[in-house]
Coordinates of C-alpha atoms in Angstrom, one line a residue:
M1 CA -0.1 0.2 0.0
A2 CA 1.6 3.6 -0.9
R3 CA 2.4 6.0 1.6
K4 CA 3.5 9.6 1.2
E5 CA 5.7 10.9 3.4
I6 CA 5.6 14.4 4.3
T7 CA 8.1 16.0 6.4
F8 CA 7.8 19.4 8.5
I9 CA 11.3 21.1 9.0
V10 CA 9.9 22.6 12.1
T11 CA 13.4 24.1 13.0
K12 CA 17.0 24.3 12.2
D13 CA 18.5 24.6 15.5
C14 CA 19.8 22.0 17.6
Q15 CA 21.7 21.1 20.8
L16 CA 24.6 19.2 19.2
A17 CA 27.0 19.7 16.6
C18 CA 27.5 16.4 15.2
K19 CA 30.7 16.1 13.0
Y20 CA 29.5 14.1 10.5
C21 CA 25.8 15.7 10.0
Y22 CA 25.1 16.8 6.5
L23 CA 22.8 19.9 7.9
V24 CA 25.8 22.2 7.6
G25 CA 23.4 25.4 7.7
K26 CA 22.0 24.7 11.2
N27 CA 20.7 27.9 13.4
N28 CA 18.5 29.0 15.5
K29 CA 16.7 31.6 13.6
E30 CA 14.7 29.6 11.1
R31 CA 11.5 28.4 13.0
M32 CA 8.2 27.3 11.2
S33 CA 5.4 29.1 12.3
F34 CA 2.1 27.3 12.9
E35 CA 0.4 29.3 10.2
V36 CA 2.8 28.1 7.9
A37 CA 2.3 24.7 8.6
K38 CA -1.3 25.0 8.8
K39 CA -1.5 26.6 5.0
A40 CA 0.8 23.6 3.9
I41 CA -1.7 21.0 5.7
D42 CA -4.7 22.8 4.0
Y43 CA -3.2 22.5 0.7
I44 CA -2.0 18.9 0.9
L45 CA -5.5 17.7 2.4
Q46 CA -7.4 19.7 -0.3
N47 CA -5.8 18.3 -3.1
P48 CA -6.2 14.4 -2.9
D49 CA -5.9 14.2 -6.8
V50 CA -2.4 15.4 -6.0
F51 CA -1.7 13.6 -3.1
T52 CA -3.0 10.1 -4.1
E53 CA -1.3 7.7 -1.7
E54 CA -3.6 5.7 0.7
Q55 CA -1.6 6.3 3.6
V56 CA 0.6 9.2 5.2
A57 CA 3.5 9.7 7.2
W58 CA 3.6 12.8 8.8
A59 CA 7.3 13.7 9.9
F60 CA 9.0 16.1 12.0
I61 CA 12.8 16.6 11.9
G62 CA 15.5 19.6 12.8
G63 CA 17.8 20.2 14.0
E64 CA 16.2 18.9 16.9
P65 CA 12.4 18.2 16.4
F66 CA 11.5 18.0 19.9
I67 CA 13.2 21.5 20.6
E68 CA 9.9 22.6 19.1
V69 CA 7.6 20.1 20.8
A70 CA 4.6 22.6 21.5
L71 CA 4.8 23.5 17.8
I72 CA 4.7 19.6 16.6
D73 CA 1.8 19.4 19.2
Q74 CA -0.1 22.1 17.8
I75 CA 0.6 21.0 14.3
C76 CA -0.7 17.3 15.1
D77 CA -3.8 18.6 16.8
Y78 CA -4.8 20.6 13.4
L79 CA -3.8 17.8 10.8
K80 CA -5.9 15.2 12.9
T81 CA -8.9 17.4 13.3
E82 CA -8.8 18.1 9.3
M83 CA -8.5 15.0 8.2
F84 CA -11.6 14.0 10.4
R85 CA -13.6 17.3 9.3
L86 CA -12.8 16.2 5.5
N87 CA -13.7 12.5 5.9
H88 CA -10.2 12.2 4.1
R89 CA -8.9 8.5 3.6
W90 CA -5.7 9.5 5.8
F91 CA -7.7 10.0 9.2
D92 CA -6.8 6.4 10.0
S93 CA -4.4 5.6 7.8
Y94 CA -1.5 8.0 9.4
I95 CA 1.7 7.9 11.4
L96 CA 3.3 10.4 13.0
S97 CA 7.2 10.1 12.8
I98 CA 10.3 11.8 14.8
T99 CA 13.7 11.0 14.7
T100 CA 15.3 12.8 17.9
N101 CA 18.7 12.9 19.4
G102 CA 17.1 12.3 22.7
I103 CA 18.3 14.9 25.2
N104 CA 15.1 16.2 26.0
Y105 CA 13.0 13.1 25.4
A106 CA 12.2 12.8 29.4
D107 CA 10.8 16.4 29.5
A108 CA 7.3 16.5 30.7
K109 CA 6.1 18.2 27.5
V110 CA 7.7 15.6 25.5
Q111 CA 5.9 12.9 27.5
K112 CA 2.7 14.8 27.4
Y113 CA 3.0 14.4 23.6
I114 CA 3.7 11.0 23.6
E115 CA 0.9 9.8 25.6
K116 CA -1.2 11.9 23.6
N117 CA -0.5 10.5 20.2
R118 CA 0.8 6.9 21.5
N119 CA -1.5 5.0 18.7
H120 CA -0.1 6.7 15.8
L121 CA 3.3 7.6 16.8
N122 CA 6.5 6.3 15.8
I123 CA 9.7 7.8 17.6
G124 CA 13.4 6.9 17.0
I125 CA 16.4 8.1 19.2
T126 CA 19.8 8.2 17.8
I127 CA 22.6 6.4 20.0
D128 CA 25.9 5.6 18.2
G129 CA 27.2 2.8 20.2
T130 CA 29.6 3.0 23.0
Q131 CA 30.4 6.2 24.9
S132 CA 34.0 6.4 23.3
K133 CA 31.9 6.3 19.7
H134 CA 29.1 8.6 20.4
D135 CA 31.0 11.1 22.0
L136 CA 33.4 11.1 19.3
N137 CA 31.0 13.0 16.8
R138 CA 27.8 13.5 19.0
I139 CA 28.7 16.6 20.6
Y140 CA 27.3 19.6 22.2
K141 CA 27.5 22.8 20.1
N142 CA 28.7 25.3 22.5
S143 CA 30.7 23.2 24.8
G144 CA 31.9 20.1 22.6
K145 CA 31.2 17.9 25.3
G146 CA 30.0 14.6 24.2
S147 CA 26.2 13.8 24.9
Y148 CA 26.1 10.1 25.5
L149 CA 25.1 10.3 29.1
D150 CA 22.4 12.7 28.5
V151 CA 21.0 10.3 26.0
V152 CA 21.6 6.5 27.2
R153 CA 19.5 7.6 30.4
N154 CA 16.6 7.9 28.5
I155 CA 16.8 4.6 26.4
P156 CA 14.9 2.6 29.0
L157 CA 11.9 4.8 29.3
W158 CA 12.2 5.1 25.1
L159 CA 12.1 1.2 25.0
R160 CA 9.2 0.4 27.5
Q161 CA 7.0 2.9 25.4
F162 CA 8.2 1.8 21.7
P163 CA 9.4 -2.0 22.1
G164 CA 10.7 -3.4 19.3
T165 CA 12.0 -0.1 17.7
A166 CA 15.1 0.5 16.2
T167 CA 17.9 3.1 16.5
K168 CA 20.1 4.7 13.7
V169 CA 23.9 4.7 13.7
T170 CA 26.1 6.6 11.5
I171 CA 29.7 5.6 10.5
S172 CA 32.5 8.1 9.5
S173 CA 36.1 7.4 9.0
E174 CA 37.3 8.2 12.3
D175 CA 35.0 6.0 14.4
I176 CA 35.6 2.9 12.2
P177 CA 37.5 1.0 14.9
Y178 CA 34.3 1.3 17.2
I179 CA 31.7 -0.3 15.0
K180 CA 31.9 -3.9 16.4
E181 CA 31.9 -2.9 20.4
S182 CA 29.5 -0.4 19.7
V183 CA 27.0 -2.5 18.1
V184 CA 27.4 -5.1 20.8
H185 CA 27.0 -2.1 23.3
I186 CA 23.5 -1.1 21.6
F187 CA 22.4 -4.6 21.7
E188 CA 23.3 -4.6 25.5
L189 CA 21.0 -1.6 25.9
G190 CA 18.1 -3.8 24.9
I191 CA 17.9 -2.1 21.5
E192 CA 17.5 -5.2 19.1
N193 CA 17.3 -3.8 16.0
I194 CA 20.3 -1.3 14.3
H195 CA 19.8 0.5 11.1
I196 CA 23.7 1.2 10.5
N197 CA 25.1 3.2 7.4
V198 CA 28.4 4.8 6.3
V199 CA 28.0 8.5 5.2
F200 CA 27.6 9.0 1.7
E201 CA 30.1 12.2 1.4
D202 CA 33.6 11.6 0.2
V203 CA 35.2 11.2 3.6
W204 CA 37.1 8.1 3.1
K205 CA 40.5 7.6 3.5
E206 CA 43.2 4.9 2.4
G207 CA 42.5 1.8 3.9
D208 CA 39.5 2.6 5.6
D209 CA 37.6 -0.3 3.8
K210 CA 40.1 -2.5 5.1
L211 CA 39.5 -1.6 8.9
F212 CA 35.8 -1.3 8.0
E213 CA 35.7 -5.0 6.7
D214 CA 37.9 -6.3 9.9
Q215 CA 35.3 -4.5 12.2
L216 CA 32.3 -6.5 10.5
L217 CA 34.0 -9.8 10.2
Q218 CA 34.4 -9.4 14.1
L219 CA 30.8 -8.5 14.7
A220 CA 29.8 -11.4 12.5
D221 CA 31.7 -13.8 14.7
Y222 CA 30.2 -11.9 17.5
I223 CA 26.6 -12.3 16.5
I224 CA 26.8 -16.0 15.3
D225 CA 29.1 -17.3 18.3
N226 CA 26.8 -15.8 20.8
D227 CA 23.6 -17.1 18.8
L228 CA 22.1 -13.9 18.4
Y229 CA 21.0 -14.0 14.8
D230 CA 17.5 -15.1 15.8
S231 CA 16.9 -12.2 18.1
K232 CA 18.9 -9.2 16.7
M233 CA 19.0 -7.2 13.6
C234 CA 21.8 -5.3 12.3
S235 CA 21.5 -3.7 8.7
F236 CA 25.0 -4.3 7.8
F237 CA 24.1 -8.2 7.3
D238 CA 21.6 -8.6 4.4
E239 CA 21.2 -11.5 2.2
H240 CA 20.2 -9.8 -0.3
I241 CA 23.0 -7.6 -1.0
G242 CA 26.3 -8.2 -3.1
K243 CA 24.7 -9.5 -6.4
P244 CA 24.8 -8.1 -10.0
M245 CA 22.0 -5.5 -10.6
D246 CA 18.8 -7.0 -11.6
R247 CA 18.0 -4.7 -14.7
R248 CA 14.1 -5.6 -14.2
R249 CA 14.1 -3.4 -11.1
N250 CA 15.2 -0.3 -12.1
N251 CA 14.1 1.8 -9.3
N252 CA 15.4 5.0 -7.5
W253 CA 17.2 3.9 -4.2
C254 CA 15.0 6.6 -2.2
G255 CA 12.0 8.2 -2.3
T256 CA 13.1 11.8 -3.6
G257 CA 10.3 13.0 -5.8
K258 CA 7.7 11.0 -4.0
M259 CA 8.4 13.0 -0.8
L260 CA 7.6 16.5 0.2
S261 CA 9.4 18.4 2.7
I262 CA 8.4 22.0 3.8
D263 CA 10.3 24.3 5.5
A264 CA 9.8 27.7 7.8
A265 CA 9.6 29.8 4.7
G266 CA 6.8 27.3 3.3
N267 CA 9.0 26.0 0.5
F268 CA 8.2 22.9 -0.6
Y269 CA 11.4 20.1 -1.5
P270 CA 11.7 16.7 -2.9
C271 CA 13.3 16.1 0.2
T272 CA 15.0 17.6 3.3
R273 CA 18.3 17.0 1.6
F274 CA 17.7 19.9 -1.3
A275 CA 16.8 22.4 1.2
Q276 CA 19.8 25.1 1.5
Y277 CA 20.8 24.0 5.1
S278 CA 21.6 20.5 3.8
L279 CA 23.8 21.8 1.1
R280 CA 27.5 22.7 0.9
E281 CA 28.1 23.5 -3.1
K282 CA 24.5 23.7 -4.4
K283 CA 21.6 26.0 -4.2
A284 CA 18.4 24.6 -3.2
R285 CA 16.0 22.7 -5.4
V286 CA 12.7 24.1 -4.6
I287 CA 9.5 22.5 -6.3
G288 CA 7.0 24.8 -5.0
N289 CA 5.4 26.4 -1.9
I290 CA 2.1 26.8 0.3
N291 CA 1.0 29.4 -1.7
E292 CA 1.2 28.1 -5.2
G293 CA 1.4 24.4 -4.6
I294 CA 3.7 21.7 -6.3
N295 CA 5.2 23.1 -9.4
K296 CA 4.9 20.0 -11.8
N297 CA 7.6 21.1 -13.9
R298 CA 10.4 21.4 -11.2
L299 CA 9.3 18.0 -9.7
R300 CA 9.4 16.1 -13.3
P301 CA 13.2 15.6 -13.4
F302 CA 12.8 14.0 -9.8
V303 CA 10.0 11.6 -10.8
A304 CA 12.3 10.3 -14.2
L305 CA 15.3 9.3 -11.7
D306 CA 16.1 5.9 -11.8
R307 CA 19.5 3.8 -11.6
F308 CA 20.0 3.9 -15.6
T309 CA 19.3 8.2 -15.4
Q310 CA 22.2 8.7 -13.0
S311 CA 24.6 5.7 -12.4
P312 CA 27.6 5.4 -14.3
A313 CA 28.4 2.4 -16.4
K314 CA 31.0 0.8 -13.6
C315 CA 28.1 0.8 -11.2
M316 CA 25.5 -1.1 -13.5
E317 CA 28.0 -3.4 -14.4
C318 CA 29.6 -4.0 -11.2
E319 CA 29.5 -7.7 -9.9
V320 CA 28.4 -6.6 -6.4
A321 CA 26.1 -3.8 -7.2
S322 CA 22.7 -4.5 -5.3
G323 CA 22.3 -3.2 -1.9
C324 CA 24.9 -0.3 -2.9
A325 CA 23.2 2.9 -1.7
W326 CA 23.2 6.5 -2.7
C327 CA 21.7 9.9 -1.5
Q328 CA 20.1 11.8 -4.0
G329 CA 20.8 15.1 -2.2
E330 CA 24.7 14.2 -1.7
N331 CA 24.7 13.1 -5.5
Y332 CA 23.0 16.5 -6.5
D333 CA 25.7 18.1 -4.0
A334 CA 28.7 16.6 -5.4
A335 CA 28.2 16.6 -8.8
E336 CA 30.2 18.5 -11.2
T337 CA 27.2 20.8 -12.5
P338 CA 24.0 21.5 -11.0
T339 CA 22.5 18.2 -11.9
I340 CA 20.6 15.3 -10.2
Y341 CA 21.7 12.7 -12.7
Q342 CA 25.3 12.4 -11.5
R343 CA 25.4 9.8 -9.1
S344 CA 28.3 9.8 -6.5
T345 CA 30.3 6.9 -5.9
A346 CA 32.2 8.0 -2.9
I347 CA 31.3 5.2 -1.0
C348 CA 32.1 2.3 -3.8
K349 CA 35.1 0.7 -1.8
M350 CA 33.3 0.5 1.7
H351 CA 30.1 -1.3 0.0
K352 CA 32.5 -3.7 -1.8
A353 CA 34.3 -4.3 2.2
R354 CA 30.5 -4.8 3.3
V355 CA 29.7 -7.1 1.0
R356 CA 32.8 -9.5 1.5
A357 CA 32.1 -9.4 5.4
N358 CA 28.4 -10.0 4.3
N359 CA 29.5 -13.1 2.3
Y360 CA 31.5 -14.4 5.1
Y361 CA 28.6 -13.8 7.6
W362 CA 25.7 -15.8 5.6
N363 CA 28.4 -18.6 4.9
K364 CA 29.4 -19.0 8.6
L365 CA 25.9 -18.9 10.0
Y366 CA 24.3 -21.5 7.3
R367 CA 27.4 -23.6 8.0
K368 CA 26.5 -23.4 11.6
L369 CA 22.7 -23.8 11.2
E370 CA 23.4 -27.1 8.8
L371 CA 25.6 -28.5 11.6
K372 CA 22.7 -28.2 13.9
G373 CA 20.1 -29.0 11.8
A374 CA 18.3 -25.8 12.1
R375 CA 18.6 -24.3 8.7
E376 CA 15.2 -25.1 7.3
K377 CA 13.4 -23.8 10.5
F378 CA 15.7 -20.6 10.4
E379 CA 14.7 -20.0 6.9
E380 CA 11.1 -20.5 7.7
N381 CA 11.4 -18.1 10.6
K382 CA 13.1 -15.5 8.1
V383 CA 10.5 -15.7 5.6
N384 CA 7.4 -15.2 8.2
I385 CA 9.4 -12.0 9.5
E386 CA 9.9 -10.9 6.0
Q387 CA 6.1 -11.0 5.1
I388 CA 5.2 -9.4 8.6
S389 CA 7.3 -6.6 7.7
C390 CA 5.9 -6.2 4.3

């Protein structure tokens, strides 16, 4: 069932200045007003022929979105009221989605908002792993102090409220040595689902891929030797990656062009990564605004995006192409010209290292399962889990 993702950039402010953050233009001046949000909601809900999806995810980001929890609460009250008033098909087919740094998660206003919207709410807290890894990058903007202790104290409350939820971990060049111990640490905190990826920017040094592979091999051994493969998930290990490209599946990697992001000025973007505060080198790509709606001519280039239209031949012919990701906004920012059709290949060697470790993981796991006579049961459980998640 198709789902529209609509993101409100409620603030560009944040308590942190994470070293790997792609939001290079964070500031404490650009805050969304309720009037702008209201006008965006009116346009969206009153144009069902433009927004045809059966479901919607109303997402809120920053900066740090919970700095503006009162505004988010006001926006959510309005959109729920309007969906009901209009008898909109989204009224009971929506989720509210927030990713937070977790610092003020336990605040009374945040907790009141959570209790009020629990049945339709999904919240992710970002924690990078051990204190050493987390505090290497996720530091306070004013003091440079690490934020780990202020985040980890809120993890038990978060897990009680959202059991089974996932966290997101980001890997940059400097923190490669902490990968294995950090994933293990996150598991020990009670988080069983870890979405983890390397940054897409061109930051990778000579030898980083070898260090990366070694960390993933150590992690593979730990997960398999300690029988965690049935109860824990780390997205680095995926049985479907590392194969030649299936040319029948010529889809774009992400939802750019199908999503909609709205900033404090009321401008529309095909993804948050095309707003100015996300770009180092290029100018923002605006596709409309709350007064004039979506400009289809500006949106059209994003609708045409797929693997063929932006990937160089070496990517399409690569023997391990499947699962190699990209960020559409980073493609645009890193391109030689102001085009969205030039794919950045900065993570090429990191993807290949991941594939090698991934092959090791699945070969070792299936050998172990066959020796135990448990492979068939494991595969049945895996199929059931995949069907449920679909």
